Amino acid sequence: MKVVGVVQARLGSTRFPNKVLARITQFESVLSFLLGRLTRSYYLDLIVVATPSKAEAEEMESEQHERDPVPTEFRWYDVPEDDLVARHAAVAREFDADFIVRVPSDNPFVDPFLVDLAIHYAIYGNPGTVYDNLRQRCAGGILDGLGAEVYPRAVIKALDALETTEREHPRAAIALGNYELCEGRDPEWQHGPATFDVNTPADLERLSRLVKLLPPHFNARHLNALPHEVLV
C-alpha cells in the first residue's frame, strides 16, 4: 500500500503572487515550513509538490529539507493550471498511489497528527470514502487549514473521468460523482471559526507572529491553548 501526499503549488496567485516562497520565518518560506511539518507524518510514503510548469517546479525545489524523513519529489504536469483534479490523478498514476492526500501549499500550519488521522480512517474505514479534516467543523463554524483530504485511488480516477467544470477543487467534484464524504470535527476547539491558510500578506503576517509564540513542533492543541485575541 502506498500513500502519497500532494502539495499543489503555483506562483501565480492573484491576491498574493509568489506566496508559497514568501518567508514565514527568518529562514523558511511558507512551502519549506509546510514540508518540514508534513514530513513528520507516520503514514506518508512520499510527498509530491505538483506545479503547473517546469520552471516553477525547479524554483520550488530549493525549498526542500535535505534530511526530511519522508522523501519529496517536485513535478510539473502539462494540464490546465486550475485543473487540480487532473494533476492529482497524474500523481496517482506516476507514483502508483493507493491513496492521495491533498494538502494545499498555502497551509503552513498543517498538523501531521490530523493528517495521519484522516489517512488512518481512509485506510481502515469504509472503502471508497473520502476523508476530509482539512476543513473541520467546530463550535460556531469552520476550523480551516490544519488537516488534509484523503482520496482512494479509484475515486481520484473516477473524478478525473467526470465531465464537469468543477475541476479546481477535487472536493467540489465529489457530489457530482455521488461519492461518500466523511468530514472531520473538533469538539474541543474553543475559539469559534478560524483559518490558518495564507491568502494575503496580512494572513502571512498573522501566522508569522503566531510561529514565534508556539513550540517548534506545535499542533492544533497548542493553537487551541492560545488566547483568542492572539489568533485573530
PDB file of N, CA and C in Angstrom, residues 39-87:
ATOM      1  N   THR A  39       6.380  16.259   6.641  1.00  0.00           N
ATOM      2  CA  THR A  39       7.244  15.077   6.613  1.00  0.00           C
ATOM      3  C   THR A  39       7.283  14.349   7.952  1.00  0.00           C
ATOM      4  N   ARG A  40       6.649  14.886   8.981  1.00  0.00           N
ATOM      5  CA  ARG A  40       6.570  14.189  10.261  1.00  0.00           C
ATOM      6  C   ARG A  40       5.366  13.249  10.320  1.00  0.00           C
ATOM      7  N   SER A  41       4.652  13.123   9.213  1.00  0.00           N
ATOM      8  CA  SER A  41       3.537  12.175   9.138  1.00  0.00           C
ATOM      9  C   SER A  41       4.055  10.748   9.222  1.00  0.00           C
ATOM     10  N   TYR A  42       3.324   9.908   9.932  1.00  0.00           N
ATOM     11  CA  TYR A  42       3.677   8.491  10.063  1.00  0.00           C
ATOM     12  C   TYR A  42       3.301   7.702   8.812  1.00  0.00           C
ATOM     13  N   TYR A  43       2.171   8.021   8.198  1.00  0.00           N
ATOM     14  CA  TYR A  43       1.628   7.212   7.115  1.00  0.00           C
ATOM     15  C   TYR A  43       2.158   7.576   5.728  1.00  0.00           C
ATOM     16  N   LEU A  44       2.605   8.806   5.522  1.00  0.00           N
ATOM     17  CA  LEU A  44       3.010   9.213   4.183  1.00  0.00           C
ATOM     18  C   LEU A  44       4.287   8.491   3.746  1.00  0.00           C
ATOM     19  N   ASP A  45       4.256   7.917   2.539  1.00  0.00           N
ATOM     20  CA  ASP A  45       5.440   7.285   1.957  1.00  0.00           C
ATOM     21  C   ASP A  45       6.220   8.259   1.085  1.00  0.00           C
ATOM     22  N   LEU A  46       5.536   9.258   0.565  1.00  0.00           N
ATOM     23  CA  LEU A  46       6.149  10.192  -0.373  1.00  0.00           C
ATOM     24  C   LEU A  46       5.318  11.467  -0.396  1.00  0.00           C
ATOM     25  N   ILE A  47       5.983  12.598  -0.608  1.00  0.00           N
ATOM     26  CA  ILE A  47       5.289  13.868  -0.819  1.00  0.00           C
ATOM     27  C   ILE A  47       5.661  14.375  -2.208  1.00  0.00           C
ATOM     28  N   VAL A  48       4.672  14.759  -2.983  1.00  0.00           N
ATOM     29  CA  VAL A  48       4.902  15.308  -4.318  1.00  0.00           C
ATOM     30  C   VAL A  48       4.413  16.749  -4.342  1.00  0.00           C
ATOM     31  N   VAL A  49       5.320  17.668  -4.640  1.00  0.00           N
ATOM     32  CA  VAL A  49       4.937  19.061  -4.866  1.00  0.00           C
ATOM     33  C   VAL A  49       4.622  19.178  -6.348  1.00  0.00           C
ATOM     34  N   ALA A  50       3.344  19.345  -6.676  1.00  0.00           N
ATOM     35  CA  ALA A  50       2.879  19.335  -8.056  1.00  0.00           C
ATOM     36  C   ALA A  50       2.638  20.762  -8.532  1.00  0.00           C
ATOM     37  N   THR A  51       3.279  21.134  -9.630  1.00  0.00           N
ATOM     38  CA  THR A  51       3.201  22.501 -10.142  1.00  0.00           C
ATOM     39  C   THR A  51       2.699  22.494 -11.587  1.00  0.00           C
ATOM     40  N   PRO A  52       2.236  23.656 -12.079  1.00  0.00           N
ATOM     41  CA  PRO A  52       1.755  23.714 -13.463  1.00  0.00           C
ATOM     42  C   PRO A  52       2.851  23.967 -14.501  1.00  0.00           C
ATOM     43  N   SER A  53       4.114  24.176 -14.067  1.00  0.00           N
ATOM     44  CA  SER A  53       5.177  24.426 -15.048  1.00  0.00           C
ATOM     45  C   SER A  53       6.507  23.908 -14.534  1.00  0.00           C
ATOM     46  N   LYS A  54       7.406  23.585 -15.459  1.00  0.00           N
ATOM     47  CA  LYS A  54       8.737  23.085 -15.107  1.00  0.00           C
ATOM     48  C   LYS A  54       9.537  24.152 -14.374  1.00  0.00           C
ATOM     49  N   ALA A  55       9.424  25.397 -14.817  1.00  0.00           N
ATOM     50  CA  ALA A  55      10.176  26.488 -14.189  1.00  0.00           C
ATOM     51  C   ALA A  55       9.782  26.648 -12.724  1.00  0.00           C
ATOM     52  N   GLU A  56       8.475  26.530 -12.435  1.00  0.00           N
ATOM     53  CA  GLU A  56       8.016  26.655 -11.048  1.00  0.00           C
ATOM     54  C   GLU A  56       8.527  25.486 -10.209  1.00  0.00           C
ATOM     55  N   ALA A  57       8.503  24.289 -10.770  1.00  0.00           N
ATOM     56  CA  ALA A  57       8.999  23.118 -10.036  1.00  0.00           C
ATOM     57  C   ALA A  57      10.465  23.290  -9.683  1.00  0.00           C
ATOM     58  N   GLU A  58      11.261  23.774 -10.630  1.00  0.00           N
ATOM     59  CA  GLU A  58      12.692  23.957 -10.379  1.00  0.00           C
ATOM     60  C   GLU A  58      12.934  25.043  -9.345  1.00  0.00           C
ATOM     61  N   GLU A  59      12.151  26.114  -9.380  1.00  0.00           N
ATOM     62  CA  GLU A  59      12.336  27.188  -8.408  1.00  0.00           C
ATOM     63  C   GLU A  59      11.960  26.744  -6.997  1.00  0.00           C
ATOM     64  N   MET A  60      10.915  25.933  -6.887  1.00  0.00           N
ATOM     65  CA  MET A  60      10.461  25.489  -5.571  1.00  0.00           C
ATOM     66  C   MET A  60      11.341  24.376  -4.990  1.00  0.00           C
ATOM     67  N   GLU A  61      12.071  23.678  -5.849  1.00  0.00           N
ATOM     68  CA  GLU A  61      12.854  22.535  -5.376  1.00  0.00           C
ATOM     69  C   GLU A  61      13.904  22.945  -4.346  1.00  0.00           C
ATOM     70  N   SER A  62      14.335  24.184  -4.386  1.00  0.00           N
ATOM     71  CA  SER A  62      15.324  24.659  -3.413  1.00  0.00           C
ATOM     72  C   SER A  62      14.748  24.769  -2.012  1.00  0.00           C
ATOM     73  N   GLU A  63      13.423  24.675  -1.888  1.00  0.00           N
ATOM     74  CA  GLU A  63      12.781  24.794  -0.577  1.00  0.00           C
ATOM     75  C   GLU A  63      12.721  23.459   0.160  1.00  0.00           C
ATOM     76  N   GLN A  64      13.232  22.400  -0.447  1.00  0.00           N
ATOM     77  CA  GLN A  64      13.175  21.075   0.174  1.00  0.00           C
ATOM     78  C   GLN A  64      14.155  20.977   1.340  1.00  0.00           C
ATOM     79  N   HIS A  65      13.732  20.278   2.396  1.00  0.00           N
ATOM     80  CA  HIS A  65      14.617  19.970   3.510  1.00  0.00           C
ATOM     81  C   HIS A  65      15.481  18.776   3.128  1.00  0.00           C
ATOM     82  N   GLU A  66      16.782  18.885   3.273  1.00  0.00           N
ATOM     83  CA  GLU A  66      17.693  17.846   2.792  1.00  0.00           C
ATOM     84  C   GLU A  66      17.534  16.531   3.554  1.00  0.00           C
ATOM     85  N   ARG A  67      17.175  16.586   4.823  1.00  0.00           N
ATOM     86  CA  ARG A  67      17.138  15.363   5.625  1.00  0.00           C
ATOM     87  C   ARG A  67      15.742  15.043   6.151  1.00  0.00           C
ATOM     88  N   ASP A  68      14.738  15.406   5.400  1.00  0.00           N
ATOM     89  CA  ASP A  68      13.372  15.092   5.823  1.00  0.00           C
ATOM     90  C   ASP A  68      13.164  13.577   5.865  1.00  0.00           C
ATOM     91  N   PRO A  69      12.408  13.080   6.853  1.00  0.00           N
ATOM     92  CA  PRO A  69      12.185  11.633   6.959  1.00  0.00           C
ATOM     93  C   PRO A  69      11.316  11.067   5.849  1.00  0.00           C
ATOM     94  N   VAL A  70      10.519  11.896   5.197  1.00  0.00           N
ATOM     95  CA  VAL A  70       9.694  11.447   4.069  1.00  0.00           C
ATOM     96  C   VAL A  70      10.248  12.101   2.799  1.00  0.00           C
ATOM     97  N   PRO A  71      10.585  11.318   1.777  1.00  0.00           N
ATOM     98  CA  PRO A  71      11.137  11.904   0.555  1.00  0.00           C
ATOM     99  C   PRO A  71      10.136  12.815  -0.146  1.00  0.00           C
ATOM    100  N   THR A  72      10.657  13.851  -0.798  1.00  0.00           N
ATOM    101  CA  THR A  72       9.821  14.813  -1.513  1.00  0.00           C
ATOM    102  C   THR A  72      10.256  14.899  -2.964  1.00  0.00           C
ATOM    103  N   GLU A  73       9.294  14.822  -3.871  1.00  0.00           N
ATOM    104  CA  GLU A  73       9.541  14.977  -5.298  1.00  0.00           C
ATOM    105  C   GLU A  73       8.862  16.250  -5.787  1.00  0.00           C
ATOM    106  N   PHE A  74       9.486  16.927  -6.753  1.00  0.00           N
ATOM    107  CA  PHE A  74       8.902  18.116  -7.356  1.00  0.00           C
ATOM    108  C   PHE A  74       8.598  17.787  -8.816  1.00  0.00           C
ATOM    109  N   ARG A  75       7.327  17.902  -9.186  1.00  0.00           N
ATOM    110  CA  ARG A  75       6.885  17.507 -10.517  1.00  0.00           C
ATOM    111  C   ARG A  75       6.004  18.593 -11.140  1.00  0.00           C
ATOM    112  N   TRP A  76       6.071  18.698 -12.459  1.00  0.00           N
ATOM    113  CA  TRP A  76       5.130  19.560 -13.169  1.00  0.00           C
ATOM    114  C   TRP A  76       4.366  18.709 -14.172  1.00  0.00           C
ATOM    115  N   TYR A  77       3.096  19.071 -14.365  1.00  0.00           N
ATOM    116  CA  TYR A  77       2.208  18.285 -15.229  1.00  0.00           C
ATOM    117  C   TYR A  77       1.552  19.210 -16.248  1.00  0.00           C
ATOM    118  N   ASP A  78       1.549  18.772 -17.476  1.00  0.00           N
ATOM    119  CA  ASP A  78       1.045  19.579 -18.577  1.00  0.00           C
ATOM    120  C   ASP A  78      -0.476  19.477 -18.657  1.00  0.00           C
ATOM    121  N   VAL A  79      -1.128  20.057 -17.669  1.00  0.00           N
ATOM    122  CA  VAL A  79      -2.591  20.144 -17.631  1.00  0.00           C
ATOM    123  C   VAL A  79      -2.943  21.592 -17.305  1.00  0.00           C
ATOM    124  N   PRO A  80      -4.173  22.045 -17.565  1.00  0.00           N
ATOM    125  CA  PRO A  80      -4.536  23.428 -17.236  1.00  0.00           C
ATOM    126  C   PRO A  80      -4.218  23.771 -15.782  1.00  0.00           C
ATOM    127  N   GLU A  81      -3.774  25.000 -15.564  1.00  0.00           N
ATOM    128  CA  GLU A  81      -3.311  25.411 -14.238  1.00  0.00           C
ATOM    129  C   GLU A  81      -4.363  25.224 -13.161  1.00  0.00           C
ATOM    130  N   ASP A  82      -5.641  25.437 -13.493  1.00  0.00           N
ATOM    131  CA  ASP A  82      -6.697  25.356 -12.490  1.00  0.00           C
ATOM    132  C   ASP A  82      -7.365  23.974 -12.446  1.00  0.00           C
ATOM    133  N   ASP A  83      -6.776  22.976 -13.127  1.00  0.00           N
ATOM    134  CA  ASP A  83      -7.346  21.627 -13.119  1.00  0.00           C
ATOM    135  C   ASP A  83      -6.605  20.769 -12.097  1.00  0.00           C
ATOM    136  N   LEU A  84      -6.972  20.935 -10.830  1.00  0.00           N
ATOM    137  CA  LEU A  84      -6.304  20.198  -9.764  1.00  0.00           C
ATOM    138  C   LEU A  84      -6.700  18.731  -9.757  1.00  0.00           C
ATOM    139  N   VAL A  85      -7.905  18.419 -10.243  1.00  0.00           N
ATOM    140  CA  VAL A  85      -8.326  17.019 -10.305  1.00  0.00           C
ATOM    141  C   VAL A  85      -7.381  16.240 -11.217  1.00  0.00           C
ATOM    142  N   ALA A  86      -7.090  16.784 -12.398  1.00  0.00           N
ATOM    143  CA  ALA A  86      -6.197  16.108 -13.347  1.00  0.00           C
ATOM    144  C   ALA A  86      -4.792  15.984 -12.775  1.00  0.00           C
ATOM    145  N   ARG A  87      -4.335  16.991 -12.045  1.00  0.00           N
ATOM    146  CA  ARG A  87      -2.972  16.943 -11.501  1.00  0.00           C
ATOM    147  C   ARG A  87      -2.864  15.882 -10.405  1.00  0.00           C
TER     148      ARG A  87
END
